[in-house]
Amino acid sequence: GISRANLKAPEIKFSWNSYLTAKSVPAPINMFTNQIPSNPNPFRVGMKIEAIDPKNQHLFCICTIEEKLGFRIKLHFDGYPAIHDFWVSADSINIFPIGYCQSTNRKLSLPPRWNNKTFDWSEYLDLTNSAGAQRIMFHHLNKVSTEVNPFKGGMKLEVKYEENWYVGTVIDVLAMRILIRFDGNYEKLGCKWFNIYSPYLNPCNGHKTLEDPSLFLPPFGSAFNFEWSEYLKSTGGIESPSDFLYFRT
C-alpha cells in the first residue's frame, strides 16, 4: 500500500476574490493608518527598545527584538520567560527608543534582577553587549502634528469596556491618547490606552443617555445613587471637557 508519509495534501492557492462571498465585505483600505508599508523595517534582531506592556498597559518595559518578519518584530521582556513575548508592527505607537521614559519623566519598569539603585542605558547596553534603537526608527515620534490633547492627569470621565460603562480616571497623556484607570471595584480591569476620539469615551453623566441604565457600573454601590457632582467632590477629581467628548448611545 501507499505510505501515509508519502501522501501530500494538494496545494491550494489562496485568493481573496474567491474567499469573499456575496455577504462578505472587505475592510476599506482607508481604515488602516499605515495602509501598505512602503518603508523597510528599520529594526534589527538584538536591539533594545522601550515598550508598553500589552497586558499591563501602565508599564513601560525594557524589551529586546527577538525576531523580525516582514514589517513585524517580536519583542521579549528582558528578564522574563519567553512565554510573554509578543509581536507588534514596526510602526506600532506602543514602542519607543531607549531613553524615552527618562526624557518624558515616566517610570521605566526594569528587569527583575537588575539590582542597581540607578539605571543607566549606556551601562546596560555594555553589560548586555547590545545596541539600542534610535528615535529616527520610530515613525509615530517623528510626525509633526498641530493637534492639542485637552486631557490632563486626574480628569474623570465615563469609559466603555466590553459591554459596560465605567467611571475612569486619566493617569497619563501620550500624544493623542490617554491612559485610563477604572475607578472603585473595577481596578482589576487594569489600565487601558484610548485615542481621545474613541467612541468608548463619554463625559461625566454620559450614562444618562443609555437606553439600558444597567450597563453603567459606578465605582461603588447602585447606579441610582451615583451622582457625578458628589463623586468629583469626594475624590477631588476633575471633570473631563464635555465640549470635546460626545454623548454616545
JSON list of C-alpha atoms in Angstrom, two decimals:
[
{"chain": "A", "resi": 1, "resn": "GLY", "atom": "CA", "xyz": [0.00, 0.00, 0.00]},
{"chain": "A", "resi": 2, "resn": "ILE", "atom": "CA", "xyz": [0.93, 3.67, -0.18]},
{"chain": "A", "resi": 3, "resn": "SER", "atom": "CA", "xyz": [2.53, 5.05, 2.97]},
{"chain": "A", "resi": 4, "resn": "ARG", "atom": "CA", "xyz": [0.70, 7.92, 4.61]},
{"chain": "A", "resi": 5, "resn": "ALA", "atom": "CA", "xyz": [4.04, 9.66, 5.00]},
{"chain": "A", "resi": 6, "resn": "ASN", "atom": "CA", "xyz": [4.28, 9.93, 1.21]},
{"chain": "A", "resi": 7, "resn": "LEU", "atom": "CA", "xyz": [0.85, 11.45, 0.82]},
{"chain": "A", "resi": 8, "resn": "LYS", "atom": "CA", "xyz": [0.80, 15.19, 0.41]},
{"chain": "A", "resi": 9, "resn": "ALA", "atom": "CA", "xyz": [-2.19, 17.44, 0.71]},
{"chain": "A", "resi": 10, "resn": "PRO", "atom": "CA", "xyz": [-2.98, 19.23, -2.54]},
{"chain": "A", "resi": 11, "resn": "GLU", "atom": "CA", "xyz": [-1.63, 22.77, -2.65]},
{"chain": "A", "resi": 12, "resn": "ILE", "atom": "CA", "xyz": [-4.44, 25.29, -2.65]},
{"chain": "A", "resi": 13, "resn": "LYS", "atom": "CA", "xyz": [-3.68, 28.85, -3.70]},
{"chain": "A", "resi": 14, "resn": "PHE", "atom": "CA", "xyz": [-5.48, 31.45, -1.63]},
{"chain": "A", "resi": 15, "resn": "SER", "atom": "CA", "xyz": [-7.45, 34.14, -3.41]},
{"chain": "A", "resi": 16, "resn": "TRP", "atom": "CA", "xyz": [-9.35, 36.92, -1.66]},
{"chain": "A", "resi": 17, "resn": "ASN", "atom": "CA", "xyz": [-11.76, 37.23, -4.61]},
{"chain": "A", "resi": 18, "resn": "SER", "atom": "CA", "xyz": [-12.86, 33.62, -4.29]},
{"chain": "A", "resi": 19, "resn": "TYR", "atom": "CA", "xyz": [-12.78, 33.68, -0.48]},
{"chain": "A", "resi": 20, "resn": "LEU", "atom": "CA", "xyz": [-15.12, 36.64, -0.15]},
{"chain": "A", "resi": 21, "resn": "THR", "atom": "CA", "xyz": [-18.74, 35.58, -0.51]},
{"chain": "A", "resi": 22, "resn": "ALA", "atom": "CA", "xyz": [-21.64, 37.71, -1.57]},
{"chain": "A", "resi": 23, "resn": "LYS", "atom": "CA", "xyz": [-22.30, 38.52, 2.10]},
{"chain": "A", "resi": 24, "resn": "SER", "atom": "CA", "xyz": [-18.69, 39.38, 2.88]},
{"chain": "A", "resi": 25, "resn": "VAL", "atom": "CA", "xyz": [-17.37, 42.92, 2.69]},
{"chain": "A", "resi": 26, "resn": "PRO", "atom": "CA", "xyz": [-13.64, 43.70, 2.57]},
{"chain": "A", "resi": 27, "resn": "ALA", "atom": "CA", "xyz": [-12.42, 46.30, 5.08]},
{"chain": "A", "resi": 28, "resn": "PRO", "atom": "CA", "xyz": [-11.82, 49.63, 3.27]},
{"chain": "A", "resi": 29, "resn": "ILE", "atom": "CA", "xyz": [-8.12, 50.38, 2.93]},
{"chain": "A", "resi": 30, "resn": "ASN", "atom": "CA", "xyz": [-8.61, 53.91, 4.27]},
{"chain": "A", "resi": 31, "resn": "MET", "atom": "CA", "xyz": [-9.43, 52.42, 7.69]},
{"chain": "A", "resi": 32, "resn": "PHE", "atom": "CA", "xyz": [-5.79, 51.47, 8.16]},
{"chain": "A", "resi": 33, "resn": "THR", "atom": "CA", "xyz": [-3.29, 54.05, 9.43]},
{"chain": "A", "resi": 34, "resn": "ASN", "atom": "CA", "xyz": [-0.36, 52.58, 7.54]},
{"chain": "A", "resi": 35, "resn": "GLN", "atom": "CA", "xyz": [-2.23, 51.02, 4.64]},
{"chain": "A", "resi": 36, "resn": "ILE", "atom": "CA", "xyz": [0.63, 49.30, 2.82]},
{"chain": "A", "resi": 37, "resn": "PRO", "atom": "CA", "xyz": [4.04, 49.83, 4.47]},
{"chain": "A", "resi": 38, "resn": "SER", "atom": "CA", "xyz": [6.39, 51.17, 1.83]},
{"chain": "A", "resi": 39, "resn": "ASN", "atom": "CA", "xyz": [9.40, 51.74, 4.07]},
{"chain": "A", "resi": 40, "resn": "PRO", "atom": "CA", "xyz": [11.69, 48.87, 5.06]},
{"chain": "A", "resi": 41, "resn": "ASN", "atom": "CA", "xyz": [11.61, 47.52, 8.60]},
{"chain": "A", "resi": 42, "resn": "PRO", "atom": "CA", "xyz": [14.42, 49.54, 10.26]},
{"chain": "A", "resi": 43, "resn": "PHE", "atom": "CA", "xyz": [14.92, 47.32, 13.30]},
{"chain": "A", "resi": 44, "resn": "ARG", "atom": "CA", "xyz": [17.50, 44.60, 13.81]},
{"chain": "A", "resi": 45, "resn": "VAL", "atom": "CA", "xyz": [17.33, 41.46, 15.92]},
{"chain": "A", "resi": 46, "resn": "GLY", "atom": "CA", "xyz": [19.04, 42.06, 19.26]},
{"chain": "A", "resi": 47, "resn": "MET", "atom": "CA", "xyz": [18.19, 45.75, 19.53]},
{"chain": "A", "resi": 48, "resn": "LYS", "atom": "CA", "xyz": [16.83, 47.09, 22.81]},
{"chain": "A", "resi": 49, "resn": "ILE", "atom": "CA", "xyz": [13.76, 49.31, 22.98]},
{"chain": "A", "resi": 50, "resn": "GLU", "atom": "CA", "xyz": [11.21, 50.56, 25.48]},
{"chain": "A", "resi": 51, "resn": "ALA", "atom": "CA", "xyz": [7.65, 49.28, 25.01]},
{"chain": "A", "resi": 52, "resn": "ILE", "atom": "CA", "xyz": [4.22, 49.36, 26.61]},
{"chain": "A", "resi": 53, "resn": "ASP", "atom": "CA", "xyz": [3.26, 46.03, 28.13]},
{"chain": "A", "resi": 54, "resn": "PRO", "atom": "CA", "xyz": [0.09, 44.99, 26.21]},
{"chain": "A", "resi": 55, "resn": "LYS", "atom": "CA", "xyz": [-1.35, 43.20, 29.27]},
{"chain": "A", "resi": 56, "resn": "ASN", "atom": "CA", "xyz": [-0.31, 45.81, 31.85]},
{"chain": "A", "resi": 57, "resn": "GLN", "atom": "CA", "xyz": [-0.63, 48.98, 29.85]},
{"chain": "A", "resi": 58, "resn": "HIS", "atom": "CA", "xyz": [0.59, 51.32, 32.57]},
{"chain": "A", "resi": 59, "resn": "LEU", "atom": "CA", "xyz": [4.05, 49.73, 32.34]},
{"chain": "A", "resi": 60, "resn": "PHE", "atom": "CA", "xyz": [6.86, 50.84, 30.04]},
{"chain": "A", "resi": 61, "resn": "CYS", "atom": "CA", "xyz": [9.31, 47.94, 29.86]},
{"chain": "A", "resi": 62, "resn": "ILE", "atom": "CA", "xyz": [12.77, 47.11, 28.51]},
{"chain": "A", "resi": 63, "resn": "CYS", "atom": "CA", "xyz": [12.43, 44.76, 25.54]},
{"chain": "A", "resi": 64, "resn": "THR", "atom": "CA", "xyz": [14.74, 43.03, 23.11]},
{"chain": "A", "resi": 65, "resn": "ILE", "atom": "CA", "xyz": [13.85, 42.40, 19.47]},
{"chain": "A", "resi": 66, "resn": "GLU", "atom": "CA", "xyz": [13.91, 38.59, 19.18]},
{"chain": "A", "resi": 67, "resn": "GLU", "atom": "CA", "xyz": [12.65, 38.11, 15.62]},
{"chain": "A", "resi": 68, "resn": "LYS", "atom": "CA", "xyz": [11.93, 40.15, 12.54]},
{"chain": "A", "resi": 69, "resn": "LEU", "atom": "CA", "xyz": [9.35, 39.06, 9.98]},
{"chain": "A", "resi": 70, "resn": "GLY", "atom": "CA", "xyz": [8.40, 41.42, 7.19]},
{"chain": "A", "resi": 71, "resn": "PHE", "atom": "CA", "xyz": [7.13, 44.61, 8.80]},
{"chain": "A", "resi": 72, "resn": "ARG", "atom": "CA", "xyz": [6.69, 42.98, 12.20]},
{"chain": "A", "resi": 73, "resn": "ILE", "atom": "CA", "xyz": [9.02, 42.48, 15.16]},
{"chain": "A", "resi": 74, "resn": "LYS", "atom": "CA", "xyz": [8.78, 40.04, 18.06]},
{"chain": "A", "resi": 75, "resn": "LEU", "atom": "CA", "xyz": [9.58, 41.57, 21.45]},
{"chain": "A", "resi": 76, "resn": "HIS", "atom": "CA", "xyz": [10.96, 39.84, 24.53]},
{"chain": "A", "resi": 77, "resn": "PHE", "atom": "CA", "xyz": [10.69, 41.33, 28.03]},
{"chain": "A", "resi": 78, "resn": "ASP", "atom": "CA", "xyz": [14.22, 41.39, 29.45]},
{"chain": "A", "resi": 79, "resn": "GLY", "atom": "CA", "xyz": [14.47, 39.13, 32.48]},
{"chain": "A", "resi": 80, "resn": "TYR", "atom": "CA", "xyz": [11.20, 37.30, 31.89]},
{"chain": "A", "resi": 81, "resn": "PRO", "atom": "CA", "xyz": [10.26, 33.94, 30.26]},
{"chain": "A", "resi": 82, "resn": "ALA", "atom": "CA", "xyz": [9.76, 33.78, 26.50]},
{"chain": "A", "resi": 83, "resn": "ILE", "atom": "CA", "xyz": [6.10, 32.84, 27.05]},
{"chain": "A", "resi": 84, "resn": "HIS", "atom": "CA", "xyz": [5.42, 36.57, 27.44]},
{"chain": "A", "resi": 85, "resn": "ASP", "atom": "CA", "xyz": [6.94, 37.51, 24.05]},
{"chain": "A", "resi": 86, "resn": "PHE", "atom": "CA", "xyz": [4.63, 39.38, 21.68]},
{"chain": "A", "resi": 87, "resn": "TRP", "atom": "CA", "xyz": [4.53, 40.67, 18.10]},
{"chain": "A", "resi": 88, "resn": "VAL", "atom": "CA", "xyz": [3.99, 44.28, 17.02]},
{"chain": "A", "resi": 89, "resn": "SER", "atom": "CA", "xyz": [4.13, 46.19, 13.77]},
{"chain": "A", "resi": 90, "resn": "ALA", "atom": "CA", "xyz": [7.37, 48.07, 13.14]},
{"chain": "A", "resi": 91, "resn": "ASP", "atom": "CA", "xyz": [5.37, 51.31, 13.20]},
{"chain": "A", "resi": 92, "resn": "SER", "atom": "CA", "xyz": [3.48, 50.50, 16.40]},
{"chain": "A", "resi": 93, "resn": "ILE", "atom": "CA", "xyz": [2.67, 53.51, 18.59]},
{"chain": "A", "resi": 94, "resn": "ASN", "atom": "CA", "xyz": [3.47, 51.41, 21.67]},
{"chain": "A", "resi": 95, "resn": "ILE", "atom": "CA", "xyz": [7.22, 51.12, 21.12]},
{"chain": "A", "resi": 96, "resn": "PHE", "atom": "CA", "xyz": [9.85, 53.76, 21.87]},
{"chain": "A", "resi": 97, "resn": "PRO", "atom": "CA", "xyz": [13.60, 54.39, 21.62]},
{"chain": "A", "resi": 98, "resn": "ILE", "atom": "CA", "xyz": [15.91, 53.84, 24.58]},
{"chain": "A", "resi": 99, "resn": "GLY", "atom": "CA", "xyz": [15.82, 56.77, 26.96]},
{"chain": "A", "resi": 100, "resn": "TYR", "atom": "CA", "xyz": [12.25, 57.73, 26.10]},
{"chain": "A", "resi": 101, "resn": "CYS", "atom": "CA", "xyz": [10.91, 57.26, 29.63]},
{"chain": "A", "resi": 102, "resn": "GLN", "atom": "CA", "xyz": [13.69, 59.31, 31.13]},
{"chain": "A", "resi": 103, "resn": "SER", "atom": "CA", "xyz": [13.14, 62.12, 28.64]},
{"chain": "A", "resi": 104, "resn": "THR", "atom": "CA", "xyz": [9.39, 62.21, 29.36]},
{"chain": "A", "resi": 105, "resn": "ASN", "atom": "CA", "xyz": [9.59, 61.71, 33.14]},
{"chain": "A", "resi": 106, "resn": "ARG", "atom": "CA", "xyz": [7.99, 58.27, 33.05]},
{"chain": "A", "resi": 107, "resn": "LYS", "atom": "CA", "xyz": [8.96, 55.29, 35.16]},
{"chain": "A", "resi": 108, "resn": "LEU", "atom": "CA", "xyz": [10.75, 52.53, 33.25]},
{"chain": "A", "resi": 109, "resn": "SER", "atom": "CA", "xyz": [9.99, 49.01, 34.52]},
{"chain": "A", "resi": 110, "resn": "LEU", "atom": "CA", "xyz": [13.34, 47.25, 34.93]},
{"chain": "A", "resi": 111, "resn": "PRO", "atom": "CA", "xyz": [14.24, 43.54, 34.65]},
{"chain": "A", "resi": 112, "resn": "PRO", "atom": "CA", "xyz": [13.58, 41.78, 37.99]},
{"chain": "A", "resi": 113, "resn": "ARG", "atom": "CA", "xyz": [17.24, 41.01, 38.68]},
{"chain": "A", "resi": 114, "resn": "TRP", "atom": "CA", "xyz": [18.54, 44.49, 37.97]},
{"chain": "A", "resi": 115, "resn": "ASN", "atom": "CA", "xyz": [19.87, 45.34, 41.42]},
{"chain": "A", "resi": 116, "resn": "ASN", "atom": "CA", "xyz": [21.49, 48.73, 40.78]},
{"chain": "A", "resi": 117, "resn": "LYS", "atom": "CA", "xyz": [19.84, 51.64, 42.56]},
{"chain": "A", "resi": 118, "resn": "THR", "atom": "CA", "xyz": [20.02, 53.73, 39.42]},
{"chain": "A", "resi": 119, "resn": "PHE", "atom": "CA", "xyz": [19.59, 52.60, 35.83]},
{"chain": "A", "resi": 120, "resn": "ASP", "atom": "CA", "xyz": [21.80, 53.83, 33.04]},
{"chain": "A", "resi": 121, "resn": "TRP", "atom": "CA", "xyz": [21.12, 52.78, 29.47]},
{"chain": "A", "resi": 122, "resn": "SER", "atom": "CA", "xyz": [24.77, 53.05, 28.38]},
{"chain": "A", "resi": 123, "resn": "GLU", "atom": "CA", "xyz": [25.85, 50.75, 31.19]},
{"chain": "A", "resi": 124, "resn": "TYR", "atom": "CA", "xyz": [23.02, 48.31, 30.47]},
{"chain": "A", "resi": 125, "resn": "LEU", "atom": "CA", "xyz": [23.89, 48.13, 26.77]},
{"chain": "A", "resi": 126, "resn": "ASP", "atom": "CA", "xyz": [27.53, 47.44, 27.62]},
{"chain": "A", "resi": 127, "resn": "LEU", "atom": "CA", "xyz": [26.60, 44.70, 30.10]},
{"chain": "A", "resi": 128, "resn": "THR", "atom": "CA", "xyz": [24.24, 43.02, 27.64]},
{"chain": "A", "resi": 129, "resn": "ASN", "atom": "CA", "xyz": [26.53, 43.61, 24.62]},
{"chain": "A", "resi": 130, "resn": "SER", "atom": "CA", "xyz": [23.65, 45.10, 22.65]},
{"chain": "A", "resi": 131, "resn": "ALA", "atom": "CA", "xyz": [22.59, 48.24, 20.79]},
{"chain": "A", "resi": 132, "resn": "GLY", "atom": "CA", "xyz": [19.62, 50.48, 21.37]},
{"chain": "A", "resi": 133, "resn": "ALA", "atom": "CA", "xyz": [17.10, 51.50, 18.74]},
{"chain": "A", "resi": 134, "resn": "GLN", "atom": "CA", "xyz": [17.24, 55.21, 17.93]},
{"chain": "A", "resi": 135, "resn": "ARG", "atom": "CA", "xyz": [14.43, 57.74, 17.69]},
{"chain": "A", "resi": 136, "resn": "ILE", "atom": "CA", "xyz": [14.61, 58.02, 13.89]},
{"chain": "A", "resi": 137, "resn": "MET", "atom": "CA", "xyz": [13.34, 54.42, 13.65]},
{"chain": "A", "resi": 138, "resn": "PHE", "atom": "CA", "xyz": [10.03, 55.28, 15.33]},
{"chain": "A", "resi": 139, "resn": "HIS", "atom": "CA", "xyz": [7.60, 56.70, 12.77]},
{"chain": "A", "resi": 140, "resn": "HIS", "atom": "CA", "xyz": [5.00, 57.91, 15.27]},
{"chain": "A", "resi": 141, "resn": "LEU", "atom": "CA", "xyz": [7.53, 60.06, 17.14]},
{"chain": "A", "resi": 142, "resn": "ASN", "atom": "CA", "xyz": [8.72, 61.83, 14.02]},
{"chain": "A", "resi": 143, "resn": "LYS", "atom": "CA", "xyz": [5.36, 63.04, 12.73]},
{"chain": "A", "resi": 144, "resn": "VAL", "atom": "CA", "xyz": [4.56, 66.73, 13.11]},
{"chain": "A", "resi": 145, "resn": "SER", "atom": "CA", "xyz": [1.08, 67.42, 14.48]},
{"chain": "A", "resi": 146, "resn": "THR", "atom": "CA", "xyz": [-0.69, 70.62, 15.45]},
{"chain": "A", "resi": 147, "resn": "GLU", "atom": "CA", "xyz": [-3.41, 68.82, 17.41]},
{"chain": "A", "resi": 148, "resn": "VAL", "atom": "CA", "xyz": [-3.67, 69.52, 21.11]},
{"chain": "A", "resi": 149, "resn": "ASN", "atom": "CA", "xyz": [-4.77, 66.90, 23.61]},
{"chain": "A", "resi": 150, "resn": "PRO", "atom": "CA", "xyz": [-7.18, 68.65, 26.02]},
{"chain": "A", "resi": 151, "resn": "PHE", "atom": "CA", "xyz": [-6.97, 65.95, 28.69]},
{"chain": "A", "resi": 152, "resn": "LYS", "atom": "CA", "xyz": [-4.85, 66.11, 31.83]},
{"chain": "A", "resi": 153, "resn": "GLY", "atom": "CA", "xyz": [-3.98, 63.67, 34.57]},
{"chain": "A", "resi": 154, "resn": "GLY", "atom": "CA", "xyz": [-6.67, 63.42, 37.26]},
{"chain": "A", "resi": 155, "resn": "MET", "atom": "CA", "xyz": [-9.58, 64.12, 34.91]},
{"chain": "A", "resi": 156, "resn": "LYS", "atom": "CA", "xyz": [-12.53, 61.78, 35.21]},
{"chain": "A", "resi": 157, "resn": "LEU", "atom": "CA", "xyz": [-14.94, 60.53, 32.58]},
{"chain": "A", "resi": 158, "resn": "GLU", "atom": "CA", "xyz": [-17.01, 57.52, 31.58]},
{"chain": "A", "resi": 159, "resn": "VAL", "atom": "CA", "xyz": [-15.37, 54.75, 29.60]},
{"chain": "A", "resi": 160, "resn": "LYS", "atom": "CA", "xyz": [-16.77, 51.69, 27.88]},
{"chain": "A", "resi": 161, "resn": "TYR", "atom": "CA", "xyz": [-15.07, 48.32, 28.21]},
{"chain": "A", "resi": 162, "resn": "GLU", "atom": "CA", "xyz": [-16.66, 45.29, 26.57]},
{"chain": "A", "resi": 163, "resn": "GLU", "atom": "CA", "xyz": [-20.41, 45.73, 27.23]},
{"chain": "A", "resi": 164, "resn": "ASN", "atom": "CA", "xyz": [-20.41, 48.07, 30.20]},
{"chain": "A", "resi": 165, "resn": "TRP", "atom": "CA", "xyz": [-19.64, 51.70, 31.00]},
{"chain": "A", "resi": 166, "resn": "TYR", "atom": "CA", "xyz": [-17.42, 52.59, 33.96]},
{"chain": "A", "resi": 167, "resn": "VAL", "atom": "CA", "xyz": [-16.04, 55.63, 35.74]},
{"chain": "A", "resi": 168, "resn": "GLY", "atom": "CA", "xyz": [-12.41, 56.18, 34.83]},
{"chain": "A", "resi": 169, "resn": "THR", "atom": "CA", "xyz": [-9.53, 58.47, 35.70]},
{"chain": "A", "resi": 170, "resn": "VAL", "atom": "CA", "xyz": [-6.92, 59.78, 33.28]},
{"chain": "A", "resi": 171, "resn": "ILE", "atom": "CA", "xyz": [-3.49, 58.85, 34.69]},
{"chain": "A", "resi": 172, "resn": "ASP", "atom": "CA", "xyz": [-1.26, 59.54, 31.68]},
{"chain": "A", "resi": 173, "resn": "VAL", "atom": "CA", "xyz": [-1.37, 61.50, 28.44]},
{"chain": "A", "resi": 174, "resn": "LEU", "atom": "CA", "xyz": [0.66, 60.49, 25.39]},
{"chain": "A", "resi": 175, "resn": "ALA", "atom": "CA", "xyz": [0.24, 62.38, 22.11]},
{"chain": "A", "resi": 176, "resn": "MET", "atom": "CA", "xyz": [-3.46, 61.99, 21.24]},
{"chain": "A", "resi": 177, "resn": "ARG", "atom": "CA", "xyz": [-4.03, 59.12, 23.66]},
{"chain": "A", "resi": 178, "resn": "ILE", "atom": "CA", "xyz": [-4.97, 58.89, 27.32]},
{"chain": "A", "resi": 179, "resn": "LEU", "atom": "CA", "xyz": [-4.32, 56.11, 29.80]},
{"chain": "A", "resi": 180, "resn": "ILE", "atom": "CA", "xyz": [-7.42, 55.40, 31.89]},
{"chain": "A", "resi": 181, "resn": "ARG", "atom": "CA", "xyz": [-7.66, 53.63, 35.24]},
{"chain": "A", "resi": 182, "resn": "PHE", "atom": "CA", "xyz": [-11.03, 52.12, 36.16]},
{"chain": "A", "resi": 183, "resn": "ASP", "atom": "CA", "xyz": [-12.25, 53.50, 39.49]},
{"chain": "A", "resi": 184, "resn": "GLY", "atom": "CA", "xyz": [-13.53, 51.68, 42.55]},
{"chain": "A", "resi": 185, "resn": "ASN", "atom": "CA", "xyz": [-14.34, 47.99, 42.49]},
{"chain": "A", "resi": 186, "resn": "TYR", "atom": "CA", "xyz": [-13.19, 47.69, 38.90]},
{"chain": "A", "resi": 187, "resn": "GLU", "atom": "CA", "xyz": [-9.48, 48.40, 39.33]},
{"chain": "A", "resi": 188, "resn": "LYS", "atom": "CA", "xyz": [-8.93, 44.72, 38.50]},
{"chain": "A", "resi": 189, "resn": "LEU", "atom": "CA", "xyz": [-9.64, 45.66, 34.88]},
{"chain": "A", "resi": 190, "resn": "GLY", "atom": "CA", "xyz": [-6.28, 47.41, 34.93]},
{"chain": "A", "resi": 191, "resn": "CYS", "atom": "CA", "xyz": [-5.40, 50.46, 32.88]},
{"chain": "A", "resi": 192, "resn": "LYS", "atom": "CA", "xyz": [-6.02, 50.92, 29.16]},
{"chain": "A", "resi": 193, "resn": "TRP", "atom": "CA", "xyz": [-4.97, 53.39, 26.48]},
{"chain": "A", "resi": 194, "resn": "PHE", "atom": "CA", "xyz": [-7.64, 55.09, 24.38]},
{"chain": "A", "resi": 195, "resn": "ASN", "atom": "CA", "xyz": [-7.42, 57.50, 21.48]},
{"chain": "A", "resi": 196, "resn": "ILE", "atom": "CA", "xyz": [-9.14, 60.72, 22.53]},
{"chain": "A", "resi": 197, "resn": "TYR", "atom": "CA", "xyz": [-11.54, 60.35, 19.59]},
{"chain": "A", "resi": 198, "resn": "SER", "atom": "CA", "xyz": [-12.58, 56.87, 20.69]},
{"chain": "A", "resi": 199, "resn": "PRO", "atom": "CA", "xyz": [-16.35, 56.18, 20.71]},
{"chain": "A", "resi": 200, "resn": "TYR", "atom": "CA", "xyz": [-15.76, 54.38, 24.02]},
{"chain": "A", "resi": 201, "resn": "LEU", "atom": "CA", "xyz": [-15.31, 57.64, 25.91]},
{"chain": "A", "resi": 202, "resn": "ASN", "atom": "CA", "xyz": [-18.13, 59.73, 27.35]},
{"chain": "A", "resi": 203, "resn": "PRO", "atom": "CA", "xyz": [-18.15, 62.86, 29.52]},
{"chain": "A", "resi": 204, "resn": "CYS", "atom": "CA", "xyz": [-19.49, 62.77, 33.07]},
{"chain": "A", "resi": 205, "resn": "ASN", "atom": "CA", "xyz": [-23.21, 61.90, 33.08]},
{"chain": "A", "resi": 206, "resn": "GLY", "atom": "CA", "xyz": [-22.98, 60.38, 29.62]},
{"chain": "A", "resi": 207, "resn": "HIS", "atom": "CA", "xyz": [-24.58, 57.22, 31.03]},
{"chain": "A", "resi": 208, "resn": "LYS", "atom": "CA", "xyz": [-27.88, 59.07, 31.33]},
{"chain": "A", "resi": 209, "resn": "THR", "atom": "CA", "xyz": [-28.28, 58.76, 27.57]},
{"chain": "A", "resi": 210, "resn": "LEU", "atom": "CA", "xyz": [-28.02, 54.95, 27.66]},
{"chain": "A", "resi": 211, "resn": "GLU", "atom": "CA", "xyz": [-31.14, 53.02, 26.68]},
{"chain": "A", "resi": 212, "resn": "ASP", "atom": "CA", "xyz": [-30.19, 50.38, 29.26]},
{"chain": "A", "resi": 213, "resn": "PRO", "atom": "CA", "xyz": [-29.10, 52.10, 32.53]},
{"chain": "A", "resi": 214, "resn": "SER", "atom": "CA", "xyz": [-27.86, 48.77, 33.93]},
{"chain": "A", "resi": 215, "resn": "LEU", "atom": "CA", "xyz": [-24.90, 48.98, 31.53]},
{"chain": "A", "resi": 216, "resn": "PHE", "atom": "CA", "xyz": [-23.42, 51.73, 33.72]},
{"chain": "A", "resi": 217, "resn": "LEU", "atom": "CA", "xyz": [-21.43, 50.34, 36.65]},
{"chain": "A", "resi": 218, "resn": "PRO", "atom": "CA", "xyz": [-20.41, 53.10, 39.09]},
{"chain": "A", "resi": 219, "resn": "PRO", "atom": "CA", "xyz": [-17.35, 52.73, 41.34]},
{"chain": "A", "resi": 220, "resn": "PHE", "atom": "CA", "xyz": [-19.35, 51.77, 44.43]},
{"chain": "A", "resi": 221, "resn": "GLY", "atom": "CA", "xyz": [-22.99, 50.91, 45.05]},
{"chain": "A", "resi": 222, "resn": "SER", "atom": "CA", "xyz": [-26.05, 51.36, 42.91]},
{"chain": "A", "resi": 223, "resn": "ALA", "atom": "CA", "xyz": [-26.12, 53.44, 39.77]},
{"chain": "A", "resi": 224, "resn": "PHE", "atom": "CA", "xyz": [-29.34, 55.01, 41.05]},
{"chain": "A", "resi": 225, "resn": "ASN", "atom": "CA", "xyz": [-27.47, 56.53, 43.99]},
{"chain": "A", "resi": 226, "resn": "PHE", "atom": "CA", "xyz": [-24.47, 57.74, 41.99]},
{"chain": "A", "resi": 227, "resn": "GLU", "atom": "CA", "xyz": [-24.10, 61.46, 41.43]},
{"chain": "A", "resi": 228, "resn": "TRP", "atom": "CA", "xyz": [-21.15, 62.80, 39.47]},
{"chain": "A", "resi": 229, "resn": "SER", "atom": "CA", "xyz": [-21.08, 66.11, 41.35]},
{"chain": "A", "resi": 230, "resn": "GLU", "atom": "CA", "xyz": [-20.75, 64.34, 44.69]},
{"chain": "A", "resi": 231, "resn": "TYR", "atom": "CA", "xyz": [-18.20, 61.88, 43.37]},
{"chain": "A", "resi": 232, "resn": "LEU", "atom": "CA", "xyz": [-15.98, 64.61, 41.97]},
{"chain": "A", "resi": 233, "resn": "LYS", "atom": "CA", "xyz": [-16.17, 66.48, 45.26]},
{"chain": "A", "resi": 234, "resn": "SER", "atom": "CA", "xyz": [-15.35, 63.42, 47.39]},
{"chain": "A", "resi": 235, "resn": "THR", "atom": "CA", "xyz": [-12.45, 62.27, 45.21]},
{"chain": "A", "resi": 236, "resn": "GLY", "atom": "CA", "xyz": [-11.02, 65.64, 44.29]},
{"chain": "A", "resi": 237, "resn": "GLY", "atom": "CA", "xyz": [-11.38, 64.64, 40.66]},
{"chain": "A", "resi": 238, "resn": "ILE", "atom": "CA", "xyz": [-11.53, 66.96, 37.68]},
{"chain": "A", "resi": 239, "resn": "GLU", "atom": "CA", "xyz": [-14.35, 66.76, 35.16]},
{"chain": "A", "resi": 240, "resn": "SER", "atom": "CA", "xyz": [-13.21, 65.99, 31.61]},
{"chain": "A", "resi": 241, "resn": "PRO", "atom": "CA", "xyz": [-14.01, 68.60, 28.94]},
{"chain": "A", "resi": 242, "resn": "SER", "atom": "CA", "xyz": [-17.61, 67.83, 27.98]},
{"chain": "A", "resi": 243, "resn": "ASP", "atom": "CA", "xyz": [-17.40, 70.11, 24.97]},
{"chain": "A", "resi": 244, "resn": "PHE", "atom": "CA", "xyz": [-14.80, 67.78, 23.49]},
{"chain": "A", "resi": 245, "resn": "LEU", "atom": "CA", "xyz": [-16.42, 64.43, 24.16]},
{"chain": "A", "resi": 246, "resn": "TYR", "atom": "CA", "xyz": [-19.74, 63.43, 22.64]},
{"chain": "A", "resi": 247, "resn": "PHE", "atom": "CA", "xyz": [-22.72, 61.76, 24.21]},
{"chain": "A", "resi": 248, "resn": "ARG", "atom": "CA", "xyz": [-22.96, 58.40, 22.53]},
{"chain": "A", "resi": 249, "resn": "THR", "atom": "CA", "xyz": [-25.52, 55.66, 22.82]}
]
